[in-house]
Amino acid sequence: MSKDWPLWEVFVRSKGGMAHRHVGSVHAPDAEIALRHARDTYTRRMEGVSLWVVPSASIIASDPRDDAQMFDPAEDKIYRHPTFYNIPDDVKHI
Amino acid sequence: MYTTELQKNAQVQNLEDPAKLEAFEARVAADEFIEPKDWMPEAYRRTLTRQISQHAHSEIVGMLPEGNWISRAPSLRRKAILLAKVQDEAGHGLYLYSAAETLGTSRQEMIEALHSGKAKYSTIFNYPTLTWADIGAIGWLVDGAAIMNQVPLQRTSYGPYARAMVRVCKEESFHQRQGYEIMMAMCAGTADQKRMAQDALNRWWWPSLMMFGPTDDNSPNTAQSMRWRIKRDTNDELRQKFVDITVPQADALGLTVPDPQVKWNEAKGGYDFGEVDWEEFYAVVKGEGPVAKERMKARREAWEKGAWVREAAAAYAEKLAAREAA
């Protein structure tokens, strides 16, 4: 059985000024073909103005088992949000 | 936190391919965003590198006056809030250094420019924080002025800078509100506490107005930066806006801004106000601020004391890589 081509993650910038956003992935033997496949797969209807492809193996993802220790500490720090502070309604622009 | 353009050198000559330059100018005039891989005039790249790195340095140096007060905050609640705010400033510095790096200058070069004194940062951080009320005044006035500067920069023409500003602005609102809340608490407290609040306002008012930079007729790069949509408003426009929204906020606290010339002008729909002491401003820009030397010393010391951590992490990564290769 032959081997799959390597996997590439695809990011599309929908329009100027926006950040590239992950849309999915493609298989391709090299970076150039990955870009072509990404174009044909993900931007057939003017979905974007710029493409990034990144070897999937290069992406380091957090482990879901670590979610609690990674993200829970932010939960009780509500003072990081502007609504935590009571400013009288007649004080404007703040 | 934000620093406005501080360099006063003459306008940079454009020695670019006229066709490319024209196409670039047309894109910018049509409010298109410029991205790292797009062609751009050298002067645009240089101006942005300088502005974004100055902005980043200001976030980093801005941690120092407030960091001083973390251990002396009057309650656990205030301590946690101030810690979170200082942590945000570090984050803002990092967003901005990353944006500046997309223009081709390395992080190392920018940090060296700050530490050698070559790079500027906002004049505001060269004033001392004498009392707890200063932490209130900084949040209210300094972060208020920063927000005034940064909101229009969310539409600045360089994409990575604009996107960094979107994140920063979203986070900055809490900074100003916690400062105003401190001021409200001081003003509702004892007569001494209210006096401290007034004293802090007296000392931070003018330096805050200076944060918007020199007057428009003394700001040689403004026209070019406006045409390239790096800046969206002039220094004087933003300063006026700041005075207009801040004076009523002082009134609501029962405090008075330290400028006898502040007076509502019905005809212009804004406040008239007195002249900033520009001699003081330029002296502080040149590094003669009351605590300029102390700030840079603290900054360099923090960097040097952290060197062994950076070196150890790099050595460990090298060791792992060598092991993997073997």
XYZ file of C-alpha atoms in Angstrom:
420
model
C 0.000 0.000 0.000
C 1.335 3.443 -0.871
C 1.761 6.109 1.774
C -0.372 9.241 2.110
C 1.235 12.525 1.166
C 2.016 14.645 4.238
C -0.807 16.659 5.758
C -0.857 20.488 5.658
C -3.077 22.820 7.665
C -4.678 25.593 5.618
C -5.263 29.184 6.764
C -7.198 31.755 4.727
C -7.220 35.534 5.055
C -10.780 36.420 4.119
C -9.972 40.037 3.300
C -7.262 42.613 3.811
C -6.703 43.510 7.431
C -8.129 40.264 8.807
C -5.943 37.581 10.358
C -5.506 34.255 8.572
C -7.986 31.738 9.908
C -7.776 27.995 10.017
C -10.169 26.409 7.526
C -9.031 22.786 7.226
C -6.254 20.712 5.735
C -4.961 19.118 2.519
C -2.555 16.327 1.628
C 0.325 17.291 -0.650
C 3.858 16.086 -1.416
C 5.434 19.533 -1.023
C 4.696 23.110 -0.015
C 4.013 24.393 -3.497
C 1.480 21.705 -4.322
C -0.025 22.161 -0.866
C -0.683 25.816 -1.727
C -2.282 24.854 -5.057
C -4.472 22.234 -3.438
C -5.427 24.660 -0.716
C -6.443 27.205 -3.337
C -8.523 24.666 -5.235
C -10.055 23.173 -2.108
C -10.798 26.209 0.033
C -10.955 29.356 -2.137
C -13.084 28.481 -5.135
C -15.654 31.191 -4.300
C -13.515 34.198 -3.420
C -13.231 33.089 0.184
C -9.904 34.768 0.566
C -7.098 37.033 -0.551
C -4.177 35.140 0.974
C -3.319 31.562 1.934
C -0.961 29.938 4.411
C -0.144 26.261 4.516
C 1.721 24.805 7.458
C 2.930 21.189 7.837
C 0.458 19.653 10.290
C 3.336 17.918 12.043
C 4.758 21.348 12.917
C 1.718 22.312 14.943
C 2.158 21.795 18.662
C -1.274 21.505 20.252
C -2.149 21.675 23.927
C -3.246 18.367 25.427
C -6.998 18.249 26.210
C -6.137 16.462 29.465
C -4.382 19.669 30.545
C -7.368 21.895 29.777
C -8.237 22.481 33.413
C -4.803 23.629 34.483
C -4.278 25.584 31.268
C -7.508 27.532 31.134
C -9.429 27.372 34.403
C -7.203 29.867 36.242
C -8.662 32.674 34.086
C -12.176 31.812 35.263
C -12.107 33.533 38.648
C -10.194 36.607 37.470
C -13.285 38.554 36.549
C -11.518 41.787 37.452
C -9.772 41.514 34.074
C -13.064 42.584 32.497
C -14.263 46.188 32.302
C -17.742 45.289 33.553
C -16.266 44.330 36.936
C -16.002 48.032 37.805
C -19.037 50.078 38.761
C -18.823 53.519 37.233
C -21.886 55.774 37.636
C -23.977 56.131 34.477
C -23.513 59.887 34.342
C -19.746 59.486 33.913
C -19.354 59.182 30.160
C -16.765 57.741 27.788
C -15.140 55.388 30.228
C -0.103 52.661 26.968
C 0.943 54.425 23.867
C 3.661 56.683 22.662
C 3.161 58.954 19.764
C 5.785 59.629 17.093
C 8.685 61.279 18.912
C 11.347 61.634 16.273
C 11.657 65.147 14.919
C 13.920 64.554 11.961
C 13.110 65.931 8.542
C 10.825 64.040 6.237
C 12.405 61.062 4.535
C 12.874 61.421 0.784
C 11.166 58.841 -1.339
C 13.622 57.244 -3.741
C 11.257 54.532 -4.855
C 10.017 53.178 -8.132
C 7.325 55.772 -8.954
C 4.923 53.208 -10.439
C 5.098 50.987 -7.367
C 4.838 53.981 -5.088
C 1.767 55.236 -6.905
C 0.070 51.846 -6.698
C 0.900 51.666 -3.009
C -0.456 55.144 -2.333
C -3.648 54.286 -4.200
C -4.167 51.151 -2.119
C -3.659 53.036 1.110
C -5.912 55.891 -0.017
C -8.632 53.314 -0.706
C -8.294 52.159 2.941
C -6.803 48.829 1.986
C -4.538 47.140 4.495
C -0.859 46.548 3.805
C 0.449 43.148 4.852
C 4.024 41.993 5.532
C 4.594 40.424 2.116
C 3.231 43.432 0.193
C 5.583 45.906 -1.406
C 5.948 49.069 0.655
C 8.150 52.178 0.451
C 11.222 52.058 2.689
C 10.114 55.212 4.492
C 6.786 53.555 5.354
C 8.610 50.518 6.702
C 11.010 52.663 8.727
C 8.321 54.929 10.145
C 6.197 51.969 11.177
C 9.107 50.033 12.646
C 9.972 53.064 14.742
C 6.394 53.782 15.811
C 5.452 50.190 16.636
C 8.701 49.487 18.489
C 8.368 52.744 20.470
C 4.857 51.681 21.292
C 6.107 48.252 22.418
C 8.882 49.802 24.529
C 6.294 52.034 26.192
C 4.241 49.021 27.232
C 7.317 47.359 28.714
C 8.679 50.432 30.509
C 5.106 51.199 31.564
C 5.163 48.176 33.826
C 7.803 49.796 36.039
C 5.939 52.694 37.696
C 2.966 50.440 38.470
C 4.976 47.362 39.348
C 6.426 49.452 42.163
C 3.012 49.537 43.789
C 1.979 45.871 43.587
C 3.453 45.061 46.996
C 1.975 48.234 48.499
C -1.563 48.034 47.088
C -4.008 48.737 49.930
C -6.006 45.477 49.686
C -5.821 42.011 48.198
C -8.456 43.045 45.654
C -6.389 46.032 44.504
C -3.261 43.893 44.434
C -4.850 41.263 42.194
C -6.191 43.968 39.866
C -2.868 45.798 39.601
C -1.043 42.539 39.007
C -3.491 41.713 36.191
C -3.005 45.162 34.676
C 0.795 44.963 34.729
C 0.526 41.487 33.211
C -1.616 42.965 30.410
C 1.032 45.620 29.711
C 3.613 42.872 29.224
C 1.201 41.137 26.838
C 0.644 44.365 24.904
C 4.398 44.801 24.566
C 4.654 41.283 23.157
C 1.813 41.772 20.630
C 3.541 44.918 19.430
C 7.070 43.514 19.213
C 5.622 40.664 17.115
C 3.909 43.151 14.810
C 7.140 45.156 14.444
C 9.124 42.004 13.692
C 6.985 41.385 10.595
C 8.685 44.491 9.126
C 12.075 42.800 9.254
C 13.679 44.056 12.481
C 14.533 41.392 15.041
C 13.307 41.416 18.629
C 16.925 41.444 19.787
C 17.703 44.614 17.805
C 14.670 46.403 19.209
C 15.452 45.460 22.789
C 19.073 46.528 22.373
C 17.927 49.870 20.977
C 15.778 50.381 24.075
C 18.518 49.398 26.495
C 21.197 51.492 24.812
C 18.939 54.533 25.037
C 18.723 54.843 21.246
C 15.012 54.059 21.088
C 12.387 56.302 22.640
C 9.388 55.404 24.746
C 6.505 57.449 26.067
C 7.581 60.466 28.106
C 4.881 59.691 30.665
C 6.862 56.892 32.312
C 9.669 59.206 33.294
C 7.501 60.738 36.013
C 7.485 59.196 39.503
C 4.525 57.439 41.163
C 4.538 58.973 44.637
C 1.294 57.786 46.247
C -1.414 55.169 45.768
C -3.600 57.846 44.184
C -1.065 57.983 41.336
C -2.078 54.446 40.405
C -5.661 55.706 40.108
C -4.595 58.737 38.094
C -2.460 56.634 35.754
C -5.303 54.240 34.975
C -7.779 57.037 34.479
C -5.631 59.605 32.641
C -2.658 57.787 31.145
C -4.620 54.765 30.001
C -7.422 57.124 28.975
C -4.998 59.036 26.745
C -3.611 55.740 25.468
C -7.105 54.551 24.507
C -7.741 57.848 22.726
C -4.583 57.258 20.684
C -5.090 53.571 20.113
C -8.737 53.376 19.068
C -8.070 55.025 15.670
C -4.983 52.839 15.243
C -7.268 49.821 14.952
C -7.751 51.104 11.405
C -4.120 51.935 10.755
C -2.985 50.851 7.295
C -0.512 48.173 8.388
C -2.462 44.960 9.051
C -0.362 43.412 11.838
C -0.314 46.714 13.763
C -4.054 47.209 13.321
C -4.792 43.680 14.544
C -2.520 44.104 17.558
C -4.425 47.300 18.377
C -7.764 45.495 18.259
C -6.551 43.124 20.964
C -4.970 45.899 23.003
C -8.053 48.140 22.906
C -10.287 45.299 24.000
C -8.124 44.774 27.057
C -7.372 48.397 27.837
C -10.864 49.382 28.927
C -10.510 47.619 32.277
C -7.294 49.545 32.908
C -9.007 52.882 32.687
C -12.040 51.829 34.698
C -10.014 50.362 37.568
C -8.092 53.659 37.702
C -11.239 55.726 37.803
C -12.644 53.421 40.469
C -9.557 54.032 42.623
C -10.088 57.781 42.165
C -13.778 57.439 43.132
C -12.799 55.548 46.278
C -10.189 58.160 47.225
C -12.605 61.014 46.576
C -15.296 59.367 48.706
C -12.791 58.813 51.514
C -11.265 61.112 54.130
C -10.239 64.681 53.400
C -6.619 63.499 53.256
C -7.471 60.821 50.705
C -9.310 63.320 48.558
C -6.308 65.662 48.772
C -4.101 62.803 47.559
C -6.432 62.281 44.604
C -6.318 65.983 43.713
C -2.535 66.019 44.080
C -2.213 63.031 41.743
C -4.453 64.733 39.175
C -2.343 67.893 39.483
C 0.851 66.010 38.738
C -0.454 63.705 35.980
C -2.685 66.092 34.029
C -0.037 67.896 31.986
C 2.178 64.868 31.357
C -0.977 63.104 30.085
C -1.648 65.917 27.604
C 1.973 65.591 26.473
C 1.326 61.962 25.551
C -0.341 63.150 22.353
C 2.986 64.535 21.162
C 4.003 67.962 19.854
C 1.510 70.408 18.389
C 0.528 69.804 14.773
C 2.700 72.630 13.442
C 5.696 71.111 15.262
C 5.051 67.600 14.072
C 6.870 67.318 10.732
C 5.940 63.703 10.037
C 2.223 63.999 10.714
C 1.199 64.858 7.131
C 3.080 61.911 5.655
C 1.805 59.537 8.350
C -1.768 60.702 7.804
C -1.454 60.266 4.053
C -0.187 56.741 4.582
C -2.960 56.139 7.097
C -0.400 55.222 9.744
C -2.030 57.909 11.835
C -5.711 58.650 11.521
C -5.954 61.838 13.612
C -3.511 64.630 14.365
C -1.942 65.122 17.794
C -3.943 68.276 18.486
C -7.253 66.679 17.458
C -6.704 63.794 19.852
C -5.538 66.086 22.662
C -8.695 68.182 22.270
C -10.880 65.075 22.353
C -9.131 63.887 25.496
C -9.663 67.191 27.299
C -13.320 67.245 26.223
C -14.151 63.887 27.745
C -11.828 64.074 30.766
C -12.822 67.436 32.265
C -16.400 66.255 32.994
C -14.979 63.048 34.493
C -12.895 65.168 36.892
C -16.013 67.180 37.746
C -17.863 63.976 38.577
C -15.096 63.120 41.064
C -15.285 66.584 42.601
C -11.737 67.303 41.421
C -10.366 70.211 39.409
C -7.931 69.901 36.522
C -4.869 72.062 37.243
C -5.398 74.503 34.401
C -7.139 77.824 35.142
C -7.701 78.330 31.428
C -10.005 75.333 31.056
C -13.303 76.772 29.930
C -16.184 75.420 27.861
C -16.297 77.056 24.455
C -19.820 76.793 23.105
C -18.821 77.943 19.617
C -16.280 75.174 19.049
C -18.226 72.629 21.102
C -15.166 71.818 23.195
C -13.014 73.109 26.009
C -10.392 75.794 25.637
C -7.315 74.946 27.646
C -3.853 76.257 28.435
C -0.585 75.617 26.679
C 1.458 72.527 27.508
C 4.977 73.294 28.791
C 6.741 72.199 25.623
C 10.188 72.847 27.030
C 9.488 70.260 29.693
C 8.133 67.893 27.037
C 11.257 68.093 24.865
C 13.503 67.781 27.909
C 11.707 64.579 28.916
C 11.866 63.251 25.335
C 15.626 63.805 25.498
C 15.776 61.653 28.611
C 15.731 64.337 31.282
C 12.545 63.113 32.945
C 12.590 62.998 36.763
C 13.061 59.225 36.890
C 14.308 58.448 33.359
C 17.643 57.062 34.539
C 16.008 54.997 37.255
C 13.571 53.469 34.742
C 16.264 52.458 32.282
C 18.438 51.129 35.071
C 15.559 48.979 36.361
C 14.822 47.782 32.841
C 18.423 46.832 32.072
C 18.816 45.131 35.438
C 15.697 43.042 34.866
C 17.087 42.005 31.477
C 20.518 41.159 32.833
C 19.173 39.295 35.846
C 16.999 37.204 33.543
C 19.890 36.299 31.237
C 20.713 33.020 32.992
C 17.107 31.827 32.551
C 17.177 32.542 28.810
C 20.581 30.878 28.485
C 19.506 27.813 30.472
C 16.364 27.390 28.352
C 18.369 27.650 25.138
C 20.977 25.176 26.421
C 18.233 22.726 27.387
C 16.608 23.003 23.932
C 19.987 22.396 22.303
C 20.593 19.353 24.467
C 17.193 17.886 23.567
C 17.800 18.526 19.862
C 21.238 16.864 20.055
C 19.731 13.874 21.849
C 17.044 13.528 19.199
C 19.602 13.725 16.409
C 21.749 11.032 18.016
